[in-house]
């Protein structure tokens, strides 16, 4: 039915978009110029000409679908458009059915890139990247909470969904998504904006269409939402209006002062410069209302036609044919003016689509090439700030390098760097004509004060106390809170609300849970920051350090006759005594062969070892050392002795001069190992810690409500219905012990925590409060508040220590290891020296002994005798033996014959004679 042509003279190309829209009127001129340029260049399609048919959708989804079907009646091989994403969703189904590629230069909905629309090709940037740019801007300025206003259709919803994902990657979030009806009246817009103005966040992202986006901003200006404190980030529809209508009315410019918007970035090139130069002539010729400006969508529309032309050329080069076939499913639907039977399937549509996706060219927008996800390469945007009667570019964003103040192509040659330090933008002028970065949030202007929950603390009024019959609170925590609020650069309306019955200490966990459920806006008091609690709420910076400690009764210890043994533990005494003996033995071994001070009868030598080793304690040893190895050992040992004696003296001084206290509880481990009852403050986190972390049975835990109950339970003891110890936070216990000297903290803190104020998760006020707490600490006010409420009395400052710390082996094991290694190394070197001397001086003796009977035991005895002999004697005897052997050798030559007549000398007897000569008179240790 339909003819087949290898290379037809004319190809039908369709286009559907809203001709009267900001983007449409520019795109029409750009596409027509591109068709003219392609048809005038025979190198592209040879003799084939493109015939363009443009249909107006007039902003209507239905008309967009109808116009697309109308184009298909004329054997159209490709359709450019549509402009709007909502129409693209509908027309894409038609393109799929008839296998006609659909190339859109303006439909930016990220969901159009899915596999659901195989014949849809986006020839512009996806909103996925525009939303990534907005998320990077929000993160760059340190904001976290964003409100999104969007047109309630596929374009708006899917774009904002992408924004939410990108913000989440930056640990930011959309606090509210506010839809705007595409056909909403001004009153509806105002009502919506009034709702937004009552919210906390002041970071507003507006994602809508150019046809009424300005109306939203005008309404915001009317509601004073364009004043200082607000931040408006608008998607690229606003930059398109500014580029298209450079003479925008001054009243409209007043409505958008301080707004940030984005513009798709196109690289500077010769092709772009030439096309921009032609633009005024093109618009003057093709428009009735005079010249119009060129926006980024116009550049992409121009390149879209060229991209299609290159793909058709490649299609022909590959032998593609332009042919169509009937769709059997439509043949029976022809009725009225809709001739469904005339709509045919493009047989070469799949092949043409593949060629479109494989195009690699350079256009007026820069390099054009598709990724595997069908997105254009190198997505980038300009960040525009509306100022005065125009706009100012404050930076760029690219998917490669993030925010920068240099063009993206300059960074493509360098390694990608998305670190926070590499992100830069120039300063901006914000709504209200201020250059100071807006905080990004305010307290809702709804007349409601913040409800601050305060635990009814009845144990320690120094921290929190409510005045009787009033709603006023006082105490350390309250003073810190009010001092922090005074440092904030804005007022915080609040009301303190008591939590608890006033008799029993309330559970802090319950109050924090209510904060997480928005029953309270915050909680102020003695809240320990724990892992479990941070899963519910956000805490400020700690304003006081604390930790769990053990408090138990103590008694005074009087000094005794054996007090001098207390500085060292038993293990320390044993190891020290052993090393005294070891060092003495090592020095004796090293000096015995060289030094007469270390020789003599066995009884005398044992005494020398003991005297020498223990005299080093007082550095009073009289024996001199001559061996270098023994001197090395002695130097290291004397250093160890110096450290030990200094530490011992300091510890003994403390023991004899400071009052000593004793308790049957030594530390938390001994308390856990016992079966005694343990007290804790009702409502604190100590109960969960003791049961969950230390595995203490709940039956052993006794909740206490007042300081008097603490005192009574500790005084009674476990045998009289009390407790052996109380576990509570140090901050509490220091107050408790300030007037009760009969109790004391045992050991050290076994947890490290701090106290903070609690806010709902992701509350910006928590961040500002943390900064103010740090400032309060740096200027000294935090310490002054602490001294006002929590200064200890003389009893408390006396110390809550059980006893002076004894010196343990673990504190000195490094010194002992060093000394031990030195001893072993010296002995090893000494042994090697002895073996070498024995081999050198007695080689001749070994030769004689080999001629006669010999055994291992005899050799060992000889070596031991050698090692015990004085070295100078060995050397003298060795020299004497060498002289005798030399003279004996001369005599043997003269009497060799007599030797044969008189018989041979027994070598074994000769060896015994030599050994007797060497050791006969010197085989003792004198």
PDB file of C-alpha atoms in Angstrom, residues 593 837-838 840-842 862-863 865-882 918-919 922:
ATOM      1  CA  UNK A 593      86.970 -13.799  85.104  1.00  0.00           C
ATOM      2  CA  UNK A 837      88.449 -17.845  73.680  1.00  0.00           C
ATOM      3  CA  UNK A 838      88.133 -21.501  74.622  1.00  0.00           C
ATOM      4  CA  UNK A 840      91.441 -20.302  70.363  1.00  0.00           C
ATOM      5  CA  UNK A 841      93.555 -21.058  73.463  1.00  0.00           C
ATOM      6  CA  UNK A 842      92.931 -24.816  73.614  1.00  0.00           C
ATOM      7  CA  UNK A 862      87.300 -28.639  80.837  1.00  0.00           C
ATOM      8  CA  UNK A 863      85.064 -25.804  79.519  1.00  0.00           C
ATOM      9  CA  UNK A 865      87.013 -25.037  84.489  1.00  0.00           C
ATOM     10  CA  UNK A 866      88.080 -22.682  81.720  1.00  0.00           C
ATOM     11  CA  UNK A 867      85.089 -20.377  82.259  1.00  0.00           C
ATOM     12  CA  UNK A 868      85.798 -20.213  85.978  1.00  0.00           C
ATOM     13  CA  UNK A 869      89.484 -19.452  85.600  1.00  0.00           C
ATOM     14  CA  UNK A 870      90.763 -15.907  85.650  1.00  0.00           C
ATOM     15  CA  UNK A 871      91.342 -14.648  82.151  1.00  0.00           C
ATOM     16  CA  UNK A 872      94.897 -13.376  82.711  1.00  0.00           C
ATOM     17  CA  UNK A 873      96.012 -16.795  83.966  1.00  0.00           C
ATOM     18  CA  UNK A 874      94.606 -18.482  80.876  1.00  0.00           C
ATOM     19  CA  UNK A 875      96.464 -16.076  78.618  1.00  0.00           C
ATOM     20  CA  UNK A 876      99.787 -16.579  80.480  1.00  0.00           C
ATOM     21  CA  UNK A 877      99.543 -20.378  80.409  1.00  0.00           C
ATOM     22  CA  UNK A 878      98.608 -20.275  76.739  1.00  0.00           C
ATOM     23  CA  UNK A 879     101.739 -18.236  75.944  1.00  0.00           C
ATOM     24  CA  UNK A 880     103.886 -20.581  78.021  1.00  0.00           C
ATOM     25  CA  UNK A 881     102.510 -23.649  76.249  1.00  0.00           C
ATOM     26  CA  UNK A 882     103.225 -22.151  72.832  1.00  0.00           C
ATOM     27  CA  UNK A 918      97.163 -25.919  82.964  1.00  0.00           C
ATOM     28  CA  UNK A 919      94.599 -26.750  85.635  1.00  0.00           C
ATOM     29  CA  UNK A 922      94.597 -23.411  89.078  1.00  0.00           C
TER      30      UNK A 922
END
